[in-house]
Amino acid sequence: RRAIDSETQAVVAADKRWHPECFKCAQCQVGLADQEFFVVAGQPFCRAHAKGAQQLTCRKCGKS
């Protein structure tokens, strides 16, 4: 693990900071720093894997 300070370039997504080279799809590990991405359950996903990662749940009770 490397520290991210105010001088370090970082990607900010899902209330987290990532080194650009570490910001990858949680499923296929493709780099996302310069691509469209989606956040599902706090994890980044590429377009191809975001839909499969989404859990369809009721917004009110949280059950599927």
CSV table of N, CA, C and O in Angstrom, one decimal:
chain,number,residue,atom,x,y,z
A,1,ARG,N,0.8,-1.2,0.0
A,1,ARG,CA,0.0,0.0,0.0
A,1,ARG,C,0.9,1.2,0.0
A,1,ARG,O,1.9,1.3,0.7
A,2,ARG,N,0.5,2.2,-0.8
A,2,ARG,CA,1.2,3.5,-0.9
A,2,ARG,C,0.2,4.6,-0.4
A,2,ARG,O,-0.9,4.6,-0.7
A,3,ALA,N,0.8,5.5,0.3
A,3,ALA,CA,0.0,6.6,0.8
A,3,ALA,C,-0.4,7.6,-0.4
A,3,ALA,O,0.3,7.7,-1.3
A,4,ILE,N,-1.6,8.2,-0.2
A,4,ILE,CA,-2.0,9.2,-1.2
A,4,ILE,C,-2.1,10.5,-0.4
A,4,ILE,O,-2.8,10.6,0.6
A,5,ASP,N,-1.3,11.4,-0.7
A,5,ASP,CA,-1.3,12.7,-0.1
A,5,ASP,C,-1.7,13.8,-1.0
A,5,ASP,O,-2.1,13.5,-2.1
A,6,SER,N,-1.7,15.0,-0.6
A,6,SER,CA,-2.2,16.1,-1.4
A,6,SER,C,-1.3,16.3,-2.7
A,6,SER,O,-1.8,17.0,-3.7
A,7,GLU,N,-0.2,15.8,-2.8
A,7,GLU,CA,0.7,15.9,-4.0
A,7,GLU,C,0.5,14.7,-5.0
A,7,GLU,O,1.0,14.8,-6.1
A,8,THR,N,-0.1,13.7,-4.5
A,8,THR,CA,-0.3,12.5,-5.3
A,8,THR,C,-1.5,12.6,-6.2
A,8,THR,O,-2.6,12.9,-5.8
A,9,GLN,N,-1.4,12.2,-7.5
A,9,GLN,CA,-2.5,12.2,-8.4
A,9,GLN,C,-3.4,11.0,-8.0
A,9,GLN,O,-2.9,9.9,-7.7
A,10,ALA,N,-4.7,11.3,-7.9
A,10,ALA,CA,-5.6,10.2,-7.4
A,10,ALA,C,-7.0,10.3,-8.2
A,10,ALA,O,-7.4,11.4,-8.7
A,11,VAL,N,-7.7,9.2,-8.2
A,11,VAL,CA,-9.0,9.1,-8.7
A,11,VAL,C,-9.9,9.1,-7.5
A,11,VAL,O,-9.6,8.3,-6.6
A,12,VAL,N,-10.9,9.9,-7.5
A,12,VAL,CA,-11.9,9.9,-6.4
A,12,VAL,C,-13.2,9.3,-6.9
A,12,VAL,O,-13.8,9.8,-7.8
A,13,ALA,N,-13.6,8.2,-6.2
A,13,ALA,CA,-14.9,7.6,-6.6
A,13,ALA,C,-15.4,6.8,-5.4
A,13,ALA,O,-14.7,6.3,-4.6
A,14,ALA,N,-16.7,6.8,-5.2
A,14,ALA,CA,-17.4,6.1,-4.1
A,14,ALA,C,-16.8,6.5,-2.8
A,14,ALA,O,-16.6,5.7,-1.9
A,15,ASP,N,-16.5,7.8,-2.6
A,15,ASP,CA,-16.0,8.4,-1.4
A,15,ASP,C,-14.6,7.8,-1.0
A,15,ASP,O,-14.3,7.7,0.2
A,16,LYS,N,-13.9,7.3,-2.0
A,16,LYS,CA,-12.6,6.7,-1.7
A,16,LYS,C,-11.6,7.4,-2.7
A,16,LYS,O,-11.9,7.9,-3.8
A,17,ARG,N,-10.3,7.3,-2.4
A,17,ARG,CA,-9.2,7.8,-3.2
A,17,ARG,C,-8.4,6.6,-3.7
A,17,ARG,O,-8.1,5.7,-2.9
A,18,TRP,N,-8.1,6.6,-5.0
A,18,TRP,CA,-7.4,5.5,-5.6
A,18,TRP,C,-6.2,6.0,-6.4
A,18,TRP,O,-6.3,7.1,-7.1
A,19,HIS,N,-5.0,5.3,-6.4
A,19,HIS,CA,-4.0,5.6,-7.4
A,19,HIS,C,-4.6,5.3,-8.7
A,19,HIS,O,-5.3,4.3,-8.9
A,20,PRO,N,-4.3,6.1,-9.8
A,20,PRO,CA,-4.8,5.8,-11.1
A,20,PRO,C,-4.6,4.4,-11.6
A,20,PRO,O,-5.4,3.7,-12.1
A,21,GLU,N,-3.4,3.8,-11.3
A,21,GLU,CA,-3.0,2.5,-11.7
A,21,GLU,C,-3.7,1.4,-10.9
A,21,GLU,O,-3.8,0.2,-11.3
A,22,CYS,N,-4.3,1.8,-9.8
A,22,CYS,CA,-5.0,0.8,-8.9
A,22,CYS,C,-6.5,0.8,-9.1
A,22,CYS,O,-7.2,0.0,-8.6
A,23,PHE,N,-7.0,1.8,-9.8
A,23,PHE,CA,-8.4,2.0,-10.0
A,23,PHE,C,-8.9,1.1,-11.2
A,23,PHE,O,-8.7,1.4,-12.3
A,24,LYS,N,-9.4,-0.1,-10.8
A,24,LYS,CA,-9.7,-1.2,-11.8
A,24,LYS,C,-11.1,-1.8,-11.5
A,24,LYS,O,-11.5,-1.7,-10.3
A,25,CYS,N,-11.6,-2.4,-12.5
A,25,CYS,CA,-12.9,-3.1,-12.4
A,25,CYS,C,-12.8,-4.2,-11.3
A,25,CYS,O,-11.8,-4.9,-11.3
A,26,ALA,N,-13.7,-4.2,-10.4
A,26,ALA,CA,-13.6,-5.2,-9.3
A,26,ALA,C,-13.8,-6.7,-9.9
A,26,ALA,O,-13.4,-7.6,-9.2
A,27,GLN,N,-14.3,-6.8,-11.1
A,27,GLN,CA,-14.4,-8.2,-11.6
A,27,GLN,C,-13.3,-8.5,-12.6
A,27,GLN,O,-12.7,-9.6,-12.4
A,28,CYS,N,-13.1,-7.7,-13.6
A,28,CYS,CA,-12.1,-8.1,-14.7
A,28,CYS,C,-10.7,-7.4,-14.5
A,28,CYS,O,-9.8,-7.8,-15.3
A,29,GLN,N,-10.6,-6.5,-13.6
A,29,GLN,CA,-9.4,-5.8,-13.4
A,29,GLN,C,-8.9,-4.9,-14.5
A,29,GLN,O,-7.7,-4.5,-14.5
A,30,VAL,N,-9.8,-4.5,-15.4
A,30,VAL,CA,-9.4,-3.5,-16.5
A,30,VAL,C,-9.2,-2.2,-15.8
A,30,VAL,O,-10.0,-1.8,-14.9
A,31,GLY,N,-8.2,-1.4,-16.2
A,31,GLY,CA,-8.0,-0.1,-15.7
A,31,GLY,C,-9.2,0.9,-16.0
A,31,GLY,O,-9.6,0.9,-17.1
A,32,LEU,N,-9.6,1.7,-15.0
A,32,LEU,CA,-10.7,2.5,-15.2
A,32,LEU,C,-10.4,4.0,-15.1
A,32,LEU,O,-11.3,4.9,-15.2
A,33,ALA,N,-9.2,4.4,-14.8
A,33,ALA,CA,-8.8,5.7,-14.6
A,33,ALA,C,-9.2,6.7,-15.7
A,33,ALA,O,-9.6,7.8,-15.5
A,34,ASP,N,-9.2,6.2,-16.9
A,34,ASP,CA,-9.5,7.0,-18.1
A,34,ASP,C,-10.7,6.5,-18.8
A,34,ASP,O,-10.9,6.8,-20.0
A,35,GLN,N,-11.6,5.8,-18.2
A,35,GLN,CA,-12.7,5.2,-18.8
A,35,GLN,C,-14.0,5.5,-18.0
A,35,GLN,O,-13.9,5.8,-16.8
A,36,GLU,N,-15.1,5.3,-18.6
A,36,GLU,CA,-16.4,5.3,-17.9
A,36,GLU,C,-16.5,4.2,-16.9
A,36,GLU,O,-16.0,3.1,-17.2
A,37,PHE,N,-17.0,4.4,-15.7
A,37,PHE,CA,-17.1,3.4,-14.7
A,37,PHE,C,-18.4,3.6,-13.9
A,37,PHE,O,-19.0,4.6,-14.0
A,38,PHE,N,-18.7,2.5,-13.2
A,38,PHE,CA,-19.9,2.5,-12.4
A,38,PHE,C,-19.6,2.0,-11.0
A,38,PHE,O,-18.7,1.1,-10.9
A,39,VAL,N,-20.2,2.5,-10.0
A,39,VAL,CA,-19.9,2.1,-8.6
A,39,VAL,C,-21.1,1.2,-8.2
A,39,VAL,O,-22.3,1.7,-8.2
A,40,VAL,N,-20.9,0.0,-7.8
A,40,VAL,CA,-21.9,-0.9,-7.3
A,40,VAL,C,-21.4,-1.4,-5.9
A,40,VAL,O,-20.3,-2.0,-5.8
A,41,ALA,N,-22.2,-1.2,-4.9
A,41,ALA,CA,-21.9,-1.6,-3.5
A,41,ALA,C,-20.5,-1.1,-3.1
A,41,ALA,O,-19.7,-1.8,-2.5
A,42,GLY,N,-20.1,0.1,-3.5
A,42,GLY,CA,-18.9,0.7,-3.1
A,42,GLY,C,-17.7,0.3,-3.9
A,42,GLY,O,-16.6,0.7,-3.6
A,43,GLN,N,-17.9,-0.5,-5.0
A,43,GLN,CA,-16.8,-1.0,-5.8
A,43,GLN,C,-16.9,-0.5,-7.2
A,43,GLN,O,-18.0,-0.5,-7.7
A,44,PRO,N,-15.8,-0.2,-7.9
A,44,PRO,CA,-15.9,0.3,-9.3
A,44,PRO,C,-16.0,-0.9,-10.2
A,44,PRO,O,-15.4,-2.0,-10.0
A,45,PHE,N,-16.8,-0.7,-11.3
A,45,PHE,CA,-16.9,-1.7,-12.3
A,45,PHE,C,-16.9,-1.1,-13.7
A,45,PHE,O,-17.4,0.1,-13.8
A,46,CYS,N,-16.4,-1.8,-14.7
A,46,CYS,CA,-16.5,-1.3,-16.1
A,46,CYS,C,-17.9,-1.5,-16.5
A,46,CYS,O,-18.8,-2.1,-15.9
A,47,ARG,N,-18.2,-0.9,-17.7
A,47,ARG,CA,-19.6,-1.0,-18.2
A,47,ARG,C,-20.1,-2.4,-18.4
A,47,ARG,O,-21.2,-2.8,-18.1
A,48,ALA,N,-19.2,-3.3,-18.9
A,48,ALA,CA,-19.5,-4.7,-19.2
A,48,ALA,C,-19.9,-5.4,-18.0
A,48,ALA,O,-20.8,-6.3,-18.0
A,49,HIS,N,-19.4,-5.1,-16.8
A,49,HIS,CA,-19.6,-5.9,-15.6
A,49,HIS,C,-20.5,-5.2,-14.6
A,49,HIS,O,-21.0,-5.9,-13.6
A,50,ALA,N,-20.8,-3.9,-14.8
A,50,ALA,CA,-21.6,-3.2,-13.8
A,50,ALA,C,-23.0,-3.8,-13.7
A,50,ALA,O,-23.6,-4.0,-12.6
A,51,LYS,N,-23.7,-4.1,-14.8
A,51,LYS,CA,-25.0,-4.6,-14.8
A,51,LYS,C,-25.1,-5.9,-14.0
A,51,LYS,O,-26.0,-6.1,-13.2
A,52,GLY,N,-24.2,-6.8,-14.3
A,52,GLY,CA,-24.2,-8.1,-13.6
A,52,GLY,C,-23.9,-8.0,-12.1
A,52,GLY,O,-24.3,-8.9,-11.3
A,53,ALA,N,-23.2,-6.9,-11.7
A,53,ALA,CA,-22.9,-6.7,-10.3
A,53,ALA,C,-24.0,-6.1,-9.5
A,53,ALA,O,-24.0,-6.2,-8.3
A,54,GLN,N,-24.9,-5.5,-10.2
A,54,GLN,CA,-26.0,-4.8,-9.5
A,54,GLN,C,-27.0,-5.8,-8.8
A,54,GLN,O,-27.3,-6.8,-9.5
A,55,GLN,N,-27.3,-5.6,-7.6
A,55,GLN,CA,-28.3,-6.5,-6.9
A,55,GLN,C,-29.6,-5.7,-6.9
A,55,GLN,O,-29.7,-4.6,-6.5
A,56,LEU,N,-30.6,-6.4,-7.4
A,56,LEU,CA,-31.9,-5.8,-7.5
A,56,LEU,C,-32.6,-6.0,-6.1
A,56,LEU,O,-32.9,-7.1,-5.7
A,57,THR,N,-32.7,-4.9,-5.4
A,57,THR,CA,-33.3,-4.9,-4.1
A,57,THR,C,-34.3,-3.8,-3.9
A,57,THR,O,-34.2,-2.7,-4.6
A,58,CYS,N,-35.2,-4.0,-3.0
A,58,CYS,CA,-36.1,-3.0,-2.6
A,58,CYS,C,-35.4,-1.8,-1.9
A,58,CYS,O,-34.7,-2.1,-1.0
A,59,ARG,N,-35.7,-0.6,-2.4
A,59,ARG,CA,-35.0,0.6,-1.7
A,59,ARG,C,-35.5,0.8,-0.3
A,59,ARG,O,-34.8,1.3,0.6
A,60,LYS,N,-36.8,0.4,0.0
A,60,LYS,CA,-37.3,0.6,1.3
A,60,LYS,C,-36.8,-0.4,2.3
A,60,LYS,O,-36.3,-0.1,3.4
A,61,CYS,N,-37.0,-1.7,2.0
A,61,CYS,CA,-36.7,-2.8,3.0
A,61,CYS,C,-35.3,-3.4,2.8
A,61,CYS,O,-34.8,-4.1,3.7
A,62,GLY,N,-34.7,-3.2,1.6
A,62,GLY,CA,-33.4,-3.8,1.3
A,62,GLY,C,-33.4,-5.3,0.9
A,62,GLY,O,-32.3,-5.8,0.7
A,63,LYS,N,-34.6,-5.9,0.8
A,63,LYS,CA,-34.6,-7.3,0.5
A,63,LYS,C,-34.7,-7.5,-1.1
A,63,LYS,O,-35.3,-6.6,-1.7
A,64,SER,N,-34.2,-8.6,-1.6
A,64,SER,CA,-34.3,-8.8,-3.0
A,64,SER,C,-35.6,-9.5,-3.3
A,64,SER,O,-36.3,-10.0,-2.5
